[in-house]
CSV table of C-alpha atoms in Angstrom, one decimal:
chain,number,residue,atom,x,y,z
A,1,MET,CA,148.8,-58.5,184.3
A,2,ILE,CA,147.7,-60.0,181.0
A,3,THR,CA,146.5,-57.4,178.8
A,4,THR,CA,144.2,-57.5,175.6
A,5,SER,CA,147.8,-57.3,173.1
A,6,SER,CA,149.0,-60.3,175.3
A,7,ARG,CA,145.9,-62.1,175.0
A,8,LEU,CA,145.3,-61.5,171.2
A,9,GLY,CA,148.9,-62.6,170.7
A,10,LEU,CA,148.3,-65.7,172.5
A,11,VAL,CA,145.2,-66.6,170.6
A,12,LEU,CA,146.9,-66.6,167.3
A,13,VAL,CA,150.0,-68.5,168.4
A,14,LEU,CA,147.7,-71.4,169.4
A,15,LEU,CA,145.3,-71.3,166.6
A,16,GLY,CA,148.5,-71.7,164.1
A,17,VAL,CA,149.7,-74.3,166.6
A,18,LEU,CA,146.2,-76.2,166.7
A,19,ALA,CA,146.1,-75.7,162.7
A,20,ALA,CA,149.1,-77.3,162.1
A,21,ALA,CA,148.8,-80.2,164.5
A,22,ALA,CA,145.0,-80.5,163.1
A,23,ALA,CA,146.1,-80.7,159.3
A,24,PRO,CA,145.1,-84.4,158.9
A,25,VAL,CA,141.8,-83.9,160.4
A,26,LEU,CA,140.8,-80.4,158.8
A,27,ALA,CA,142.3,-80.2,155.7
A,28,PRO,CA,139.6,-81.6,153.2
A,29,HIS,CA,142.3,-82.7,150.5
A,30,ALA,CA,145.6,-84.4,150.1
A,31,THR,CA,148.4,-81.3,149.8
A,32,ASP,CA,149.3,-83.4,146.4
A,33,ASP,CA,145.5,-84.1,145.0
A,34,ARG,CA,145.0,-81.9,141.7
A,35,PHE,CA,141.7,-80.5,139.6
A,36,PRO,CA,143.0,-79.9,136.4
A,37,GLY,CA,139.6,-78.2,135.8
A,38,LEU,CA,140.4,-76.0,138.5
A,39,LEU,CA,143.5,-73.8,138.0
A,40,ASN,CA,143.8,-70.7,139.9
A,41,ALA,CA,139.9,-71.3,140.9
A,42,PRO,CA,138.8,-68.9,143.2
A,43,PRO,CA,137.4,-70.2,146.8
A,44,THR,CA,134.7,-71.8,147.0
A,45,LEU,CA,132.6,-70.7,150.1
A,46,PRO,CA,129.6,-72.5,151.7
A,47,HIS,CA,126.6,-71.2,151.7
A,48,VAL,CA,123.3,-71.8,154.1
A,49,ILE,CA,121.3,-70.2,152.3
A,50,ASP,CA,120.7,-70.6,148.3
A,51,SER,CA,119.8,-68.0,145.4
A,52,SER,CA,116.1,-68.2,145.9
A,53,GLY,CA,116.4,-67.7,149.4
A,54,ARG,CA,115.7,-70.6,151.3
A,55,TRP,CA,117.7,-72.1,154.0
A,56,ARG,CA,119.4,-75.5,153.6
A,57,ALA,CA,121.7,-77.2,155.0
A,58,PRO,CA,125.6,-76.2,154.3
A,59,PHE,CA,126.5,-76.8,150.6
A,60,ILE,CA,128.7,-74.9,148.3
A,61,TYR,CA,127.7,-74.0,144.4
A,62,PRO,CA,130.3,-75.3,141.6
A,63,TRP,CA,132.6,-73.1,139.6
A,64,ARG,CA,132.8,-73.4,135.5
A,65,LEU,CA,135.3,-72.0,133.4
A,66,ALA,CA,134.1,-69.2,131.8
A,67,ASP,CA,137.3,-68.0,130.2
A,68,ARG,CA,140.3,-70.4,130.1
A,69,LEU,CA,143.0,-68.2,128.4
A,70,LEU,CA,142.6,-65.6,131.6
A,71,GLN,CA,141.3,-68.6,134.0
A,72,ARG,CA,138.3,-67.0,134.9
A,73,TYR,CA,135.1,-68.4,136.5
A,74,GLU,CA,132.0,-68.1,137.0
A,75,ARG,CA,129.7,-69.2,139.5
A,76,ASP,CA,127.0,-72.0,138.5
A,77,GLY,CA,123.8,-71.1,140.9
A,78,THR,CA,121.9,-73.7,139.4
A,79,THR,CA,123.8,-75.9,141.1
A,80,ARG,CA,124.3,-77.1,145.1
A,81,VAL,CA,126.8,-79.4,145.9
A,82,PRO,CA,126.1,-80.4,149.9
A,83,LEU,CA,129.2,-80.6,152.3
A,84,VAL,CA,129.7,-84.0,153.9
A,85,TRP,CA,130.5,-84.6,157.7
A,86,LEU,CA,133.1,-86.5,158.7
A,87,ALA,CA,133.4,-89.0,156.1
A,88,GLY,CA,136.5,-90.1,156.0
A,89,ARG,CA,139.4,-88.3,157.4
A,90,ALA,CA,138.5,-84.6,157.0
A,91,VAL,CA,135.7,-82.6,159.0
A,92,THR,CA,134.2,-81.8,156.1
A,93,SER,CA,134.3,-82.0,152.3
A,94,SER,CA,132.6,-81.8,148.8
A,95,ASP,CA,130.0,-84.4,148.4
A,96,ASP,CA,131.3,-84.3,144.6
A,97,ALA,CA,134.8,-85.1,143.5
A,98,GLY,CA,134.1,-82.5,140.6
A,99,ALA,CA,133.3,-79.7,142.8
A,100,PRO,CA,135.4,-80.0,145.7
A,101,LEU,CA,135.6,-77.8,148.4
A,102,LEU,CA,138.5,-75.3,147.9
A,103,LEU,CA,138.2,-72.5,151.2
A,104,LEU,CA,141.2,-70.8,149.8
A,105,GLY,CA,140.8,-71.1,146.0
A,106,ALA,CA,143.5,-74.0,144.1
A,107,ASP,CA,146.5,-73.0,143.1
A,108,SER,CA,148.3,-72.9,139.7
A,109,TYR,CA,148.2,-76.9,140.1
A,110,GLY,CA,144.6,-77.4,140.4
A,111,ARG,CA,145.7,-78.0,144.6
A,112,ASP,CA,143.6,-76.8,147.2
A,113,VAL,CA,145.3,-74.0,148.8
A,114,PHE,CA,144.0,-74.1,152.2
A,115,SER,CA,144.6,-77.9,152.5
A,116,ARG,CA,148.7,-77.2,151.8
A,117,LEU,CA,148.3,-74.3,153.9
A,118,LEU,CA,147.5,-76.3,156.8
A,119,PHE,CA,150.4,-79.0,155.6
A,120,GLY,CA,152.3,-76.3,155.4
A,121,ALA,CA,152.2,-74.7,158.6
A,122,ARG,CA,153.7,-78.0,160.1
A,123,VAL,CA,156.4,-77.7,158.0
A,124,SER,CA,157.9,-74.3,158.6
A,125,LEU,CA,156.4,-74.2,162.4
A,126,GLY,CA,158.2,-77.6,163.3
A,127,LEU,CA,161.6,-76.4,161.3
A,128,ALA,CA,161.6,-73.2,162.8
A,129,ILE,CA,161.3,-74.9,166.4
A,130,VAL,CA,163.4,-77.2,165.9
A,131,ALA,CA,165.9,-74.5,164.5
A,132,ALA,CA,165.1,-72.6,168.0
A,133,LEU,CA,165.6,-75.8,170.1
A,134,GLY,CA,169.0,-76.6,168.4
A,135,SER,CA,170.8,-72.9,168.6
A,136,MET,CA,169.4,-72.9,172.4
A,137,VAL,CA,171.0,-76.0,173.1
A,138,VAL,CA,174.6,-75.3,171.3
A,139,GLY,CA,174.6,-71.5,172.1
A,140,GLY,CA,173.9,-72.5,175.9
A,141,LEU,CA,176.2,-74.9,176.3
A,142,VAL,CA,178.8,-72.7,174.4
A,143,GLY,CA,178.1,-69.5,176.4
A,144,ALA,CA,177.9,-71.5,179.6
A,145,VAL,CA,181.2,-72.8,179.3
A,146,ALA,CA,182.4,-69.6,178.1
A,147,GLY,CA,181.3,-67.7,181.2
A,148,TYR,CA,182.1,-70.3,183.7
A,149,ALA,CA,185.5,-71.0,182.4
A,150,GLY,CA,186.5,-67.4,181.3
A,151,GLY,CA,189.9,-66.7,180.5
A,152,THR,CA,191.4,-68.4,177.0
A,153,ALA,CA,188.6,-70.1,176.3
A,154,ASP,CA,186.4,-67.0,177.0
A,155,ASP,CA,187.7,-65.4,174.9
A,156,LEU,CA,188.1,-68.0,172.1
A,157,LEU,CA,184.7,-69.1,171.8
A,158,MET,CA,183.4,-65.6,172.2
A,159,ARG,CA,185.6,-64.6,169.0
A,160,ALA,CA,184.4,-67.1,167.3
A,161,THR,CA,180.8,-65.9,167.6
A,162,ASP,CA,181.7,-62.6,166.4
A,163,VAL,CA,182.6,-64.2,163.4
A,164,VAL,CA,179.7,-65.3,163.0
A,165,MET,CA,177.5,-62.5,164.2
A,166,VAL,CA,179.2,-59.8,162.5
A,167,LEU,CA,178.1,-61.7,158.7
A,168,PRO,CA,175.2,-61.0,157.3
A,169,ALA,CA,173.1,-63.8,158.5
A,170,MET,CA,170.6,-64.2,156.1
A,171,TYR,CA,173.6,-64.2,153.0
A,172,VAL,CA,175.1,-66.9,155.5
A,173,ALA,CA,172.4,-68.9,155.1
A,174,LEU,CA,171.8,-68.8,151.2
A,175,ALA,CA,175.5,-70.1,151.0
A,176,LEU,CA,175.3,-72.9,153.1
A,177,ARG,CA,172.7,-74.1,151.3
A,178,SER,CA,174.0,-73.8,148.4
A,179,VAL,CA,177.1,-75.2,148.4
A,180,LEU,CA,174.2,-78.3,149.4
A,181,PRO,CA,173.1,-80.2,146.9
A,182,LEU,CA,170.1,-78.8,145.2
A,183,VAL,CA,168.0,-82.2,144.9
A,184,LEU,CA,167.8,-83.7,148.2
A,185,ALA,CA,165.2,-85.7,149.8
A,186,PRO,CA,162.8,-83.9,152.3
A,187,PHE,CA,163.7,-84.8,155.5
A,188,LYS,CA,167.4,-84.0,154.3
A,189,VAL,CA,166.0,-81.0,153.8
A,190,PHE,CA,164.5,-80.7,157.2
A,191,VAL,CA,167.9,-81.5,159.3
A,192,PHE,CA,169.9,-79.8,157.0
A,193,LEU,CA,168.0,-76.4,157.2
A,194,ALA,CA,167.7,-76.9,161.0
A,195,ALA,CA,171.5,-76.8,161.0
A,196,ILE,CA,172.2,-74.2,159.6
A,197,PHE,CA,169.3,-71.9,160.7
A,198,ALA,CA,170.8,-73.0,165.2
A,199,VAL,CA,174.4,-72.6,163.8
A,200,VAL,CA,173.3,-68.5,162.6
A,201,GLY,CA,171.0,-68.5,165.7
A,202,ALA,CA,173.3,-70.1,168.5
A,203,PRO,CA,175.9,-66.9,168.9
A,204,PHE,CA,173.1,-64.9,170.1
A,205,ILE,CA,172.3,-67.2,172.7
A,206,SER,CA,175.5,-67.9,173.6
A,207,ARG,CA,176.5,-64.6,174.9
A,208,GLY,CA,173.8,-63.6,176.7
A,209,VAL,CA,173.8,-67.3,178.5
A,210,ARG,CA,177.4,-66.0,179.3
A,211,GLY,CA,177.0,-62.9,180.9
A,212,ILE,CA,174.3,-64.5,183.5
A,213,VAL,CA,176.4,-67.2,184.6
A,214,ARG,CA,179.7,-64.5,185.0
A,215,THR,CA,176.9,-63.0,187.4
A,216,GLU,CA,175.9,-66.0,189.0
A,217,ARG,CA,179.1,-67.6,190.1
A,218,ARG,CA,179.5,-64.9,191.9
A,219,LEU,CA,176.8,-64.8,193.7
A,220,ASP,CA,176.3,-65.7,197.8
A,221,TYR,CA,174.3,-69.5,196.6
A,222,ALA,CA,177.0,-70.3,193.6
A,223,VAL,CA,180.3,-69.7,196.5
A,224,ALA,CA,178.0,-71.7,198.9
A,225,ALA,CA,177.5,-74.9,196.8
A,226,ARG,CA,181.1,-74.8,195.1
A,227,SER,CA,182.7,-74.5,199.5
A,228,LEU,CA,179.9,-77.3,200.0
A,229,GLY,CA,181.8,-79.4,197.3
A,230,ALA,CA,179.6,-79.0,194.5
A,231,GLY,CA,181.1,-80.5,191.2
A,232,HIS,CA,182.2,-78.1,188.1
A,233,ALA,CA,179.4,-80.0,186.0
A,234,ARG,CA,177.2,-80.1,189.0
A,235,LEU,CA,177.5,-76.3,189.8
A,236,LEU,CA,176.8,-75.4,185.9
A,237,GLY,CA,173.8,-77.4,185.3
A,238,CYS,CA,172.2,-77.6,188.5
A,239,HIS,CA,173.0,-73.9,189.8
A,240,LEU,CA,174.1,-71.5,187.4
A,241,LEU,CA,172.2,-72.3,183.9
A,242,PRO,CA,168.4,-72.9,185.9
A,243,ALA,CA,169.3,-68.6,186.2
A,244,THR,CA,169.0,-68.3,182.2
A,245,ARG,CA,165.2,-70.0,181.9
A,246,GLY,CA,164.3,-66.5,181.6
A,247,PHE,CA,166.7,-65.0,178.8
A,248,LEU,CA,166.1,-68.3,177.1
A,249,ALA,CA,162.6,-68.1,176.8
A,250,VAL,CA,163.0,-64.3,175.3
A,251,GLU,CA,165.1,-66.0,172.7
A,252,MET,CA,163.1,-68.9,171.7
A,253,THR,CA,160.1,-66.2,170.9
A,254,MET,CA,162.4,-64.3,169.0
A,255,LEU,CA,164.4,-66.8,167.2
A,256,VAL,CA,161.0,-69.3,166.0
A,257,PRO,CA,159.7,-66.0,163.8
A,258,ALA,CA,162.8,-65.4,162.3
A,259,PHE,CA,163.5,-68.6,161.2
A,260,ILE,CA,159.8,-69.0,159.7
A,261,ILE,CA,160.9,-65.8,157.5
A,262,ALA,CA,163.9,-67.5,156.8
A,263,GLU,CA,162.8,-70.7,155.5
A,264,ALA,CA,160.3,-68.9,153.3
A,265,THR,CA,163.4,-66.5,152.1
A,266,LEU,CA,165.1,-70.0,151.1
A,267,SER,CA,162.2,-71.9,149.6
A,268,TYR,CA,161.2,-68.7,148.0
A,269,VAL,CA,164.3,-68.8,145.5
A,270,GLY,CA,164.1,-72.7,144.6
A,271,LEU,CA,166.6,-73.7,147.8
A,272,GLY,CA,163.9,-75.2,150.3
A,273,PHE,CA,161.6,-78.2,150.3
A,274,PRO,CA,161.4,-79.9,147.0
A,275,GLU,CA,158.0,-80.9,145.5
A,276,PRO,CA,155.3,-82.2,146.4
A,277,ILE,CA,156.5,-80.8,149.7
A,278,SER,CA,154.3,-77.9,151.1
A,279,SER,CA,155.4,-75.2,153.6
A,280,TRP,CA,154.6,-71.6,153.6
A,281,GLY,CA,157.8,-70.9,151.6
A,282,THR,CA,157.6,-73.5,149.2
A,283,MET,CA,153.5,-71.7,148.5
A,284,LEU,CA,155.3,-68.2,148.5
A,285,HIS,CA,157.2,-69.4,145.8
A,286,GLU,CA,155.1,-70.7,143.8
A,287,ALA,CA,152.9,-67.6,144.1
A,288,SER,CA,155.6,-65.5,142.5
A,289,ASN,CA,153.8,-64.2,139.6
A,290,ILE,CA,152.8,-61.0,138.7
A,291,ARG,CA,149.4,-62.1,138.1
A,292,THR,CA,148.3,-63.0,141.5
A,293,PHE,CA,148.0,-59.8,142.9
A,294,ALA,CA,146.1,-58.5,141.1
A,295,ASP,CA,144.1,-61.5,139.9
A,296,PHE,CA,144.5,-64.7,142.5
A,297,PRO,CA,145.4,-62.8,145.9
A,298,TRP,CA,143.9,-65.9,147.7
A,299,LEU,CA,147.4,-67.3,146.6
A,300,LEU,CA,149.1,-65.1,149.0
A,301,SER,CA,147.4,-66.7,151.9
A,302,PRO,CA,150.6,-68.1,153.6
A,303,ALA,CA,151.8,-64.8,153.7
A,304,GLY,CA,149.3,-63.7,155.9
A,305,ALA,CA,149.8,-66.7,157.7
A,306,ILE,CA,153.3,-65.3,158.7
A,307,PHE,CA,152.3,-62.2,159.7
A,308,LEU,CA,149.4,-63.2,161.9
A,309,PHE,CA,151.7,-66.0,163.6
A,310,VAL,CA,154.9,-63.5,163.7
A,311,LEU,CA,152.8,-60.8,165.2
A,312,GLY,CA,151.0,-63.4,167.8
A,313,LEU,CA,154.9,-64.2,168.8
A,314,ASN,CA,155.8,-60.5,169.3
A,315,LEU,CA,152.7,-59.4,171.0
A,316,LEU,CA,153.5,-62.1,173.5
A,317,LEU,CA,157.1,-61.3,173.5
A,318,GLN,CA,156.5,-57.7,174.2
A,319,GLU,CA,153.1,-57.7,176.9
A,320,THR,CA,154.0,-60.9,178.6
A,321,PRO,CA,155.2,-60.4,182.3
A,322,ALA,CA,157.2,-63.2,182.8
A,323,ILE,CA,159.2,-62.2,179.4
A,324,GLU,CA,159.5,-58.7,180.2
A,325,ALA,CA,161.4,-59.4,183.7
A,326,ALA,CA,164.1,-61.5,181.6
A,327,LEU,CA,164.3,-58.6,179.2
A,328,ASN,CA,165.4,-56.1,181.9
A,329,TYR,CA,167.7,-58.8,183.7
A,330,ASN,CA,171.2,-57.6,183.9
A,331,GLY,CA,173.4,-60.4,183.1
A,332,GLY,CA,176.5,-58.9,184.2
A,333,ASP,CA,179.1,-57.2,181.5
A,334,GLU,CA,176.9,-57.9,178.7
A,335,PRO,CA,173.3,-56.7,179.3
A,336,VAL,CA,170.8,-59.0,178.6
A,337,ARG,CA,168.7,-55.9,178.2
A,338,ARG,CA,169.9,-55.4,174.6
A,339,VAL,CA,168.8,-58.2,173.3
A,340,ARG,CA,165.8,-57.2,172.3
A,341,SER,CA,167.1,-55.0,169.7
A,342,ASP,CA,170.1,-57.2,168.8
A,343,SER,CA,169.3,-60.8,168.5
A,344,ASP,CA,167.4,-61.1,165.5
A,345,PRO,CA,169.9,-63.7,163.8
A,346,LEU,CA,168.4,-63.1,160.3
A,347,ARG,CA,168.1,-59.0,159.9
């Protein structure tokens, strides 16, 4: 039964994914477009009723700088700037380059926060999903081999995962990233961060997969397949690993938000993506100013986006029946039901 919470979670996740996918169409400006006269400018919201109370086609009122030192702006209520639709690559934008459409205001460099938020979602969500898939592949293979082979191989692989799990994962990620060159191409940063996150998250998957494989290999269907001549690779790939699908779905929904927050943390301390690449973490790093909270709260919109997306994933995790069934699956020596409290790799 799909509950209201799971519907809300699904809506939040879909909104995040669709916004990231449609960023080139929805964003009014490029991530590196700058408006020098609008540093830290407030949002320019569309209007359909002017100051005299008359209905108009959608328009915005431009901002005028009232105090350069305090970066305080006043709305010019005497000037209406029409919005143009489907002009160029964006769905809507301003008709005046001097009065841009800034739905979430501008940052300290005069760049559109809304556009950077959308393009930043592509980077942050893409990195989290790729890293989670890497954790699934590496951890799944290690856990499958350990659970199927048993004996010395099992002991060695599990002790290796124990070494990674007992270390403070966030500090491990920070240490691994800090030993790399600080100045890297954006693609290399993406690859390195995905690899670091995959290594950190893999042990949590491998232990659950190992428990399931150890249990499933003793069941009648696995014994029958082996007696009919199925080789080790076929037995493991076609019969045992499919039993871990529910558990892997659970882990994916838990690793993705953990990796989103990890990327934001690394970028916040300056070890993430370089300029002019936009990610939710780099945007929060740029907003790390004591005045932001009081004077420029729109710069904290990436924190709100992270909160809503992680909330949506957690609502899906808690309320989706299929995932609940996977969480309650008893995987033998190491019950998978414990994963819910133990599997945050970056706690």
